[in-house]
PDB file of C-alpha atoms and ligand atoms in Angstrom:
ATOM      1  CA  MET A 291     104.609  93.255  98.470  1.00  0.00           C
ATOM      2  CA  PRO A 292     106.410  91.149 100.959  1.00  0.00           C
ATOM      3  CA  ALA A 293     106.841  93.284 104.139  1.00  0.00           C
ATOM      4  CA  LEU A 294     110.583  94.204 104.705  1.00  0.00           C
ATOM      5  CA  SER A 295     112.741  93.060 107.928  1.00  0.00           C
ATOM      6  CA  PRO A 296     112.835  95.527 110.679  1.00  0.00           C
ATOM      7  CA  VAL A 297     115.601  97.601 111.170  1.00  0.00           C
ATOM      8  CA  ILE A 298     116.421  99.462 114.224  1.00  0.00           C
ATOM      9  CA  ALA A 299     118.641 102.560 113.697  1.00  0.00           C
ATOM     10  CA  PRO A 300     120.134 104.267 116.981  1.00  0.00           C
ATOM     11  CA  SER A 301     120.415 107.635 116.721  1.00  0.00           C
ATOM     12  CA  ILE A 302     123.967 108.961 117.650  1.00  0.00           C
ATOM     13  CA  LEU A 303     122.405 111.994 118.814  1.00  0.00           C
ATOM     14  CA  SER A 304     121.621 110.504 122.444  1.00  0.00           C
ATOM     15  CA  ALA A 305     125.373 109.006 122.573  1.00  0.00           C
ATOM     16  CA  ASP A 306     128.274 109.748 124.377  1.00  0.00           C
ATOM     17  CA  PHE A 307     130.129 112.185 122.118  1.00  0.00           C
ATOM     18  CA  ALA A 308     133.349 111.735 123.893  1.00  0.00           C
ATOM     19  CA  ARG A 309     133.465 107.982 123.315  1.00  0.00           C
ATOM     20  CA  LEU A 310     131.377 107.726 119.783  1.00  0.00           C
ATOM     21  CA  GLY A 311     133.482 104.936 118.366  1.00  0.00           C
ATOM     22  CA  GLU A 312     133.065 103.157 121.561  1.00  0.00           C
ATOM     23  CA  GLU A 313     129.105 103.822 121.494  1.00  0.00           C
ATOM     24  CA  VAL A 314     128.497 102.734 118.093  1.00  0.00           C
ATOM     25  CA  THR A 315     130.241  99.773 118.261  1.00  0.00           C
ATOM     26  CA  ASN A 316     128.643  98.774 121.135  1.00  0.00           C
ATOM     27  CA  VAL A 317     125.271  99.528 119.784  1.00  0.00           C
ATOM     28  CA  LEU A 318     125.907  97.142 116.832  1.00  0.00           C
ATOM     29  CA  ALA A 319     126.941  94.543 119.045  1.00  0.00           C
ATOM     30  CA  ALA A 320     123.927  94.565 120.705  1.00  0.00           C
ATOM     31  CA  GLY A 321     121.839  94.224 117.950  1.00  0.00           C
ATOM     32  CA  ALA A 322     120.996  97.201 115.977  1.00  0.00           C
ATOM     33  CA  ASP A 323     120.954  96.998 112.200  1.00  0.00           C
ATOM     34  CA  TRP A 324     122.017 100.772 111.223  1.00  0.00           C
ATOM     35  CA  ILE A 325     123.413 103.823 112.584  1.00  0.00           C
ATOM     36  CA  HIS A 326     121.290 107.155 112.178  1.00  0.00           C
ATOM     37  CA  PHE A 327     123.661 110.117 112.027  1.00  0.00           C
ATOM     38  CA  ASP A 328     121.535 113.491 112.868  1.00  0.00           C
ATOM     39  CA  VAL A 329     122.862 116.692 110.891  1.00  0.00           C
ATOM     40  CA  MET A 330     121.846 120.066 111.900  1.00  0.00           C
ATOM     41  CA  ASP A 331     123.247 123.030 111.005  1.00  0.00           C
ATOM     42  CA  ASN A 332     121.497 125.739 113.436  1.00  0.00           C
ATOM     43  CA  HIS A 333     119.669 127.201 110.304  1.00  0.00           C
ATOM     44  CA  TYR A 334     116.970 124.681 109.141  1.00  0.00           C
ATOM     45  CA  VAL A 335     116.431 123.742 112.594  1.00  0.00           C
ATOM     46  CA  PRO A 336     117.719 125.576 115.651  1.00  0.00           C
ATOM     47  CA  ASN A 337     120.518 123.147 116.452  1.00  0.00           C
ATOM     48  CA  LEU A 338     124.056 122.314 115.533  1.00  0.00           C
ATOM     49  CA  THR A 339     125.492 118.946 115.302  1.00  0.00           C
ATOM     50  CA  ILE A 340     128.383 116.992 113.134  1.00  0.00           C
ATOM     51  CA  GLY A 341     129.487 117.030 109.639  1.00  0.00           C
ATOM     52  CA  PRO A 342     131.225 114.657 107.571  1.00  0.00           C
ATOM     53  CA  LEU A 343     134.535 114.659 109.406  1.00  0.00           C
ATOM     54  CA  VAL A 344     132.569 112.962 112.224  1.00  0.00           C
ATOM     55  CA  LEU A 345     131.289 110.363 109.561  1.00  0.00           C
ATOM     56  CA  GLN A 346     134.616 109.834 107.802  1.00  0.00           C
ATOM     57  CA  ALA A 347     135.911 109.146 111.339  1.00  0.00           C
ATOM     58  CA  ILE A 348     133.538 106.472 112.029  1.00  0.00           C
ATOM     59  CA  ARG A 349     133.079 104.884 108.937  1.00  0.00           C
ATOM     60  CA  PRO A 350     135.956 102.166 109.437  1.00  0.00           C
ATOM     61  CA  ILE A 351     134.762 100.696 112.430  1.00  0.00           C
ATOM     62  CA  VAL A 352     130.979 100.999 111.496  1.00  0.00           C
ATOM     63  CA  LYS A 353     130.348  97.682 108.781  1.00  0.00           C
ATOM     64  CA  ALA A 354     126.393  98.710 109.212  1.00  0.00           C
ATOM     65  CA  PRO A 355     124.718 101.096 106.954  1.00  0.00           C
ATOM     66  CA  ILE A 356     124.998 104.765 107.556  1.00  0.00           C
ATOM     67  CA  ASP A 357     121.610 106.483 107.525  1.00  0.00           C
ATOM     68  CA  VAL A 358     122.513 110.219 107.547  1.00  0.00           C
ATOM     69  CA  HIS A 359     119.498 112.510 108.327  1.00  0.00           C
ATOM     70  CA  LEU A 360     120.264 116.014 106.612  1.00  0.00           C
ATOM     71  CA  MET A 361     118.342 118.750 108.562  1.00  0.00           C
ATOM     72  CA  VAL A 362     120.090 121.608 106.651  1.00  0.00           C
ATOM     73  CA  GLU A 363     119.180 124.079 104.031  1.00  0.00           C
ATOM     74  CA  PRO A 364     120.575 124.151 101.577  1.00  0.00           C
ATOM     75  CA  VAL A 365     121.314 120.423 101.250  1.00  0.00           C
ATOM     76  CA  ASP A 366     122.756 119.925  97.794  1.00  0.00           C
ATOM     77  CA  ARG A 367     126.291 120.322  98.715  1.00  0.00           C
ATOM     78  CA  MET A 368     126.014 118.357 102.232  1.00  0.00           C
ATOM     79  CA  ILE A 369     124.677 115.401 100.055  1.00  0.00           C
ATOM     80  CA  GLU A 370     128.095 115.292  98.092  1.00  0.00           C
ATOM     81  CA  MET A 371     130.067 115.871 101.482  1.00  0.00           C
ATOM     82  CA  PHE A 372     128.384 113.100 103.507  1.00  0.00           C
ATOM     83  CA  THR A 373     127.840 110.407 100.579  1.00  0.00           C
ATOM     84  CA  GLU A 374     131.843 110.975 100.045  1.00  0.00           C
ATOM     85  CA  ALA A 375     132.509 110.425 103.383  1.00  0.00           C
ATOM     86  CA  GLY A 376     130.798 107.514 103.193  1.00  0.00           C
ATOM     87  CA  ALA A 377     126.698 107.480 103.942  1.00  0.00           C
ATOM     88  CA  ASP A 378     124.473 104.742 102.703  1.00  0.00           C
ATOM     89  CA  VAL A 379     121.565 106.645 103.259  1.00  0.00           C
ATOM     90  CA  VAL A 380     120.777 110.166 102.586  1.00  0.00           C
ATOM     91  CA  THR A 381     117.503 111.750 103.409  1.00  0.00           C
ATOM     92  CA  PHE A 382     116.788 115.467 103.489  1.00  0.00           C
ATOM     93  CA  HIS A 383     113.549 117.775 104.164  1.00  0.00           C
ATOM     94  CA  PRO A 384     112.049 118.808 100.618  1.00  0.00           C
ATOM     95  CA  GLU A 385     111.340 122.297 101.650  1.00  0.00           C
ATOM     96  CA  ALA A 386     114.946 122.717 102.183  1.00  0.00           C
ATOM     97  CA  THR A 387     115.967 122.501  98.725  1.00  0.00           C
ATOM     98  CA  PRO A 388     114.628 124.196  95.759  1.00  0.00           C
ATOM     99  CA  HIS A 389     114.834 121.434  93.670  1.00  0.00           C
ATOM    100  CA  VAL A 390     113.639 118.098  95.174  1.00  0.00           C
ATOM    101  CA  ASP A 391     114.507 115.794  92.232  1.00  0.00           C
ATOM    102  CA  ARG A 392     118.210 117.445  91.635  1.00  0.00           C
ATOM    103  CA  SER A 393     118.504 116.579  94.978  1.00  0.00           C
ATOM    104  CA  LEU A 394     117.195 112.928  95.389  1.00  0.00           C
ATOM    105  CA  ASP A 395     119.472 112.330  91.890  1.00  0.00           C
ATOM    106  CA  LEU A 396     122.524 113.503  93.249  1.00  0.00           C
ATOM    107  CA  ILE A 397     122.231 111.247  96.262  1.00  0.00           C
ATOM    108  CA  ALA A 398     121.893 108.113  94.098  1.00  0.00           C
ATOM    109  CA  LYS A 399     124.078 109.699  91.409  1.00  0.00           C
ATOM    110  CA  LYS A 400     126.760 109.615  94.340  1.00  0.00           C
ATOM    111  CA  GLY A 401     125.778 105.681  95.387  1.00  0.00           C
ATOM    112  CA  ALA A 402     123.629 106.135  98.040  1.00  0.00           C
ATOM    113  CA  LYS A 403     119.825 105.425  98.898  1.00  0.00           C
ATOM    114  CA  PRO A 404     118.130 108.710  98.281  1.00  0.00           C
ATOM    115  CA  GLY A 405     114.809 109.655 100.922  1.00  0.00           C
ATOM    116  CA  LEU A 406     112.429 111.938 101.663  1.00  0.00           C
ATOM    117  CA  VAL A 407     111.644 113.420 105.585  1.00  0.00           C
ATOM    118  CA  LEU A 408     108.475 114.771 106.105  1.00  0.00           C
ATOM    119  CA  ASN A 409     107.807 117.006 109.456  1.00  0.00           C
ATOM    120  CA  PRO A 410     104.776 116.312 111.371  1.00  0.00           C
ATOM    121  CA  ALA A 411     102.840 118.841 109.881  1.00  0.00           C
ATOM    122  CA  THR A 412     104.301 118.307 106.123  1.00  0.00           C
ATOM    123  CA  PRO A 413     101.575 116.934 103.603  1.00  0.00           C
ATOM    124  CA  LEU A 414     101.862 113.686 101.707  1.00  0.00           C
ATOM    125  CA  SER A 415     101.373 115.554  98.767  1.00  0.00           C
ATOM    126  CA  MET A 416     105.287 115.999  98.723  1.00  0.00           C
ATOM    127  CA  LEU A 417     105.202 112.425  97.834  1.00  0.00           C
ATOM    128  CA  ASP A 418     103.222 112.695  94.632  1.00  0.00           C
ATOM    129  CA  TRP A 419     105.729 112.651  92.075  1.00  0.00           C
ATOM    130  CA  VAL A 420     108.572 111.115  93.483  1.00  0.00           C
ATOM    131  CA  MET A 421     107.390 107.378  94.581  1.00  0.00           C
ATOM    132  CA  ASP A 422     109.452 106.240  91.872  1.00  0.00           C
ATOM    133  CA  ARG A 423     112.427 107.238  92.804  1.00  0.00           C
ATOM    134  CA  VAL A 424     112.832 107.285  96.699  1.00  0.00           C
ATOM    135  CA  GLU A 425     114.259 104.391  98.515  1.00  0.00           C
ATOM    136  CA  VAL A 426     112.964 105.585 102.194  1.00  0.00           C
ATOM    137  CA  ILE A 427     110.571 107.852 103.734  1.00  0.00           C
ATOM    138  CA  LEU A 428     111.439 109.132 106.635  1.00  0.00           C
ATOM    139  CA  LEU A 429     108.371 110.543 108.568  1.00  0.00           C
ATOM    140  CA  MET A 430     109.203 113.165 111.932  1.00  0.00           C
ATOM    141  CA  SER A 431     107.061 111.762 114.727  1.00  0.00           C
ATOM    142  CA  VAL A 432     108.749 115.216 116.413  1.00  0.00           C
ATOM    143  CA  ASN A 433     109.864 118.392 115.248  1.00  0.00           C
ATOM    144  CA  PRO A 434     113.280 118.215 114.459  1.00  0.00           C
ATOM    145  CA  GLY A 435     115.827 119.565 116.129  1.00  0.00           C
ATOM    146  CA  PHE A 436     116.361 117.943 119.469  1.00  0.00           C
ATOM    147  CA  GLY A 437     116.165 114.522 120.826  1.00  0.00           C
ATOM    148  CA  GLY A 438     114.380 113.093 123.727  1.00  0.00           C
ATOM    149  CA  GLN A 439     111.120 114.955 122.441  1.00  0.00           C
ATOM    150  CA  SER A 440     107.770 112.632 123.050  1.00  0.00           C
ATOM    151  CA  PHE A 441     106.221 111.140 119.828  1.00  0.00           C
ATOM    152  CA  LEU A 442     103.191 112.744 118.248  1.00  0.00           C
ATOM    153  CA  PRO A 443     100.611 110.098 118.065  1.00  0.00           C
ATOM    154  CA  HIS A 444      98.618 111.840 114.892  1.00  0.00           C
ATOM    155  CA  VAL A 445     101.994 110.466 112.803  1.00  0.00           C
ATOM    156  CA  LEU A 446     100.487 106.828 113.198  1.00  0.00           C
ATOM    157  CA  GLU A 447      97.359 107.446 110.710  1.00  0.00           C
ATOM    158  CA  LYS A 448      99.965 109.532 108.371  1.00  0.00           C
ATOM    159  CA  ALA A 449     102.239 106.150 108.630  1.00  0.00           C
ATOM    160  CA  ARG A 450      99.283 104.667 107.239  1.00  0.00           C
ATOM    161  CA  ARG A 451      98.505 106.505 104.567  1.00  0.00           C
ATOM    162  CA  VAL A 452     102.269 106.371 103.386  1.00  0.00           C
ATOM    163  CA  ARG A 453     102.201 102.586 103.607  1.00  0.00           C
ATOM    164  CA  GLU A 454      99.147 102.430 101.499  1.00  0.00           C
ATOM    165  CA  ARG A 455     101.102 104.712  99.004  1.00  0.00           C
ATOM    166  CA  ILE A 456     104.113 102.525  99.177  1.00  0.00           C
ATOM    167  CA  GLU A 457     102.166  98.964  98.638  1.00  0.00           C
ATOM    168  CA  ALA A 458     100.492 101.153  95.701  1.00  0.00           C
ATOM    169  CA  SER A 459     103.783 101.894  94.103  1.00  0.00           C
ATOM    170  CA  GLY A 460     105.174  97.958  94.307  1.00  0.00           C
ATOM    171  CA  ARG A 461     108.309  99.062  95.365  1.00  0.00           C
ATOM    172  CA  ALA A 462     109.963  98.168  98.173  1.00  0.00           C
ATOM    173  CA  ILE A 463     110.845 101.897  99.663  1.00  0.00           C
ATOM    174  CA  ARG A 464     111.387 101.469 103.743  1.00  0.00           C
ATOM    175  CA  LEU A 465     109.031 103.470 105.896  1.00  0.00           C
ATOM    176  CA  GLU A 466     111.057 105.127 108.668  1.00  0.00           C
ATOM    177  CA  ILE A 467     110.335 107.041 111.586  1.00  0.00           C
ATOM    178  CA  ASP A 468     112.043 109.464 114.020  1.00  0.00           C
ATOM    179  CA  GLY A 469     111.017 110.759 117.055  1.00  0.00           C
ATOM    180  CA  GLY A 470     110.270 109.373 120.356  1.00  0.00           C
ATOM    181  CA  VAL A 471     110.186 105.921 119.841  1.00  0.00           C
ATOM    182  CA  LYS A 472     110.282 103.729 122.728  1.00  0.00           C
ATOM    183  CA  VAL A 473     109.920 100.106 123.510  1.00  0.00           C
ATOM    184  CA  ASP A 474     106.287 100.975 125.032  1.00  0.00           C
ATOM    185  CA  ASN A 475     104.756 102.372 121.621  1.00  0.00           C
ATOM    186  CA  ILE A 476     107.145 100.430 118.946  1.00  0.00           C
ATOM    187  CA  SER A 477     104.397  97.746 118.399  1.00  0.00           C
ATOM    188  CA  GLU A 478     101.876 100.043 117.605  1.00  0.00           C
ATOM    189  CA  ILE A 479     103.905 101.980 115.444  1.00  0.00           C
ATOM    190  CA  ALA A 480     105.243  98.763 113.245  1.00  0.00           C
ATOM    191  CA  ALA A 481     100.830  97.775 113.193  1.00  0.00           C
ATOM    192  CA  ALA A 482     100.900 101.344 111.246  1.00  0.00           C
ATOM    193  CA  GLY A 483     103.179 100.123 108.475  1.00  0.00           C
ATOM    194  CA  VAL A 484     106.688 101.364 109.502  1.00  0.00           C
ATOM    195  CA  ASP A 485     109.829  98.842 109.089  1.00  0.00           C
ATOM    196  CA  THR A 486     112.574 101.077 109.951  1.00  0.00           C
ATOM    197  CA  PHE A 487     112.497 102.343 113.547  1.00  0.00           C
ATOM    198  CA  VAL A 488     115.208 105.444 114.521  1.00  0.00           C
ATOM    199  CA  ALA A 489     115.752 105.500 118.449  1.00  0.00           C
ATOM    200  CA  GLY A 490     117.961 107.694 120.109  1.00  0.00           C
ATOM    201  CA  SER A 491     117.246 108.466 124.068  1.00  0.00           C
ATOM    202  CA  ALA A 492     115.717 105.004 124.356  1.00  0.00           C
ATOM    203  CA  ILE A 493     118.715 102.855 123.224  1.00  0.00           C
ATOM    204  CA  PHE A 494     121.494 105.476 124.112  1.00  0.00           C
ATOM    205  CA  GLY A 495     119.722 106.667 127.063  1.00  0.00           C
ATOM    206  CA  LYS A 496     120.130 103.219 128.918  1.00  0.00           C
ATOM    207  CA  PRO A 497     122.441 101.077 130.270  1.00  0.00           C
ATOM    208  CA  ASP A 498     121.451  97.855 128.629  1.00  0.00           C
ATOM    209  CA  TYR A 499     121.586  98.308 125.147  1.00  0.00           C
ATOM    210  CA  ALA A 500     120.775  94.678 123.705  1.00  0.00           C
ATOM    211  CA  GLY A 501     118.204  94.084 126.300  1.00  0.00           C
ATOM    212  CA  VAL A 502     116.247  97.109 124.704  1.00  0.00           C
ATOM    213  CA  VAL A 503     116.742  96.072 121.312  1.00  0.00           C
ATOM    214  CA  ARG A 504     115.514  92.529 122.167  1.00  0.00           C
ATOM    215  CA  ALA A 505     112.980  94.335 123.851  1.00  0.00           C
ATOM    216  CA  MET A 506     112.369  96.570 120.603  1.00  0.00           C
ATOM    217  CA  ARG A 507     112.378  93.457 118.018  1.00  0.00           C
ATOM    218  CA  ALA A 508     109.719  91.567 120.271  1.00  0.00           C
ATOM    219  CA  GLU A 509     107.336  94.134 120.375  1.00  0.00           C
ATOM    220  CA  ILE A 510     107.646  95.239 116.282  1.00  0.00           C
ATOM    221  CA  ALA A 511     107.360  91.679 115.710  1.00  0.00           C
ATOM    222  CA  ARG A 512     103.903  91.755 118.098  1.00  0.00           C
ATOM    223  CA  GLY A 513     102.980  94.826 115.765  1.00  0.00           C
ATOM    224  CA  ARG A 514     103.387  92.838 112.955  1.00  0.00           C
ATOM    225  CA  GLY A 515     101.711  90.267 113.877  1.00  0.00           C
ATOM    226  CA  ASP A 516     104.685  88.053 113.537  1.00  0.00           C
ATOM    227  CA  THR A 517     104.765  84.838 115.339  1.00  0.00           C
ATOM    228  CA  VAL A 518     108.375  84.930 116.945  1.00  0.00           C
ATOM    229  CA  ALA A 519     110.483  81.708 118.717  1.00  0.00           C
ATOM    230  CA  ILE A 520     111.390  83.290 122.129  1.00  0.00           C
TER     231      ILE A 520
HETATM  232  C1  DX5 B 761     115.365 114.693 116.070  1.00  0.00           C
HETATM  233  C2  DX5 B 761     116.339 113.643 115.380  1.00  0.00           C
HETATM  234  C3  DX5 B 761     116.192 112.177 116.139  1.00  0.00           C
HETATM  235  C4  DX5 B 761     116.655 112.285 117.452  1.00  0.00           C
HETATM  236  C5  DX5 B 761     115.606 111.086 117.581  1.00  0.00           C
HETATM  237  O1  DX5 B 761     115.279 115.686 115.092  1.00  0.00           O
HETATM  238  O2  DX5 B 761     116.138 113.672 113.877  1.00  0.00           O
HETATM  239  O3  DX5 B 761     116.842 111.624 115.186  1.00  0.00           O
HETATM  240  O4  DX5 B 761     117.842 112.229 117.813  1.00  0.00           O
HETATM  241  O5  DX5 B 761     115.930 111.195 119.400  1.00  0.00           O
HETATM  242  P1  DX5 B 761     114.749 110.187 120.225  1.00  0.00           P
HETATM  243  O6  DX5 B 761     114.678 108.940 119.974  1.00  0.00           O
HETATM  244  O7  DX5 B 761     115.147 110.437 121.586  1.00  0.00           O
HETATM  245  O8  DX5 B 761     113.212 111.147 119.992  1.00  0.00           O
HETATM  246 ZN1   ZN B 762     117.213 111.460 112.891  1.00  0.00          ZN
END
């Protein structure tokens, strides 16, 4: 199966919330592909972030896909609210819902692309009976809850194994990674088979978004072994 084009998805968790509209506009103008939208409920994770009203507020100014990462428990009611607010991709943690199948089906029924998120210690067996239905597999490379943590290197091996499963499925499933992704590790992450890269503090923490996105793209191409015109 041909490799999917790389996607850079800045996480607005590290954006300046006092200027959120401007921040998402600027990061997309800087060349980012998706907006990653982290939803935390102070229950599934020990932090509290943003709800569907915020998604609704930025939706008209964001032409790019919005990737909603639900760190909430339970998930189904939030799936309804965020798909109605305009999410394009919705991912959730399988241990946070009693019926994984039903939650995946609900996302698809509401017109968004469904995906599962695996924490660093969550086994790949979670994927056993859903490979025909997921559009995205998101591997956490930090424990969820906070931006600015360090990348856990064992997740590279996990990514290689998920890549094998995706190839075996014959489906164009995106392999996404989230947590501690930086310019200086993104090439080895790409080499492990990841095609969709969430980055919060590496982009929003920096003065030159376009410079970081450009450097990330060059490093991703290097990791994939692509030849690029400079
Ligand atoms: C962590 C969130 C991430 C976070 C990544 O629970 O899911 O999306 O914003 O932030 P960085 O890139 O700073 O690790
Ligand atoms: Zn996230």
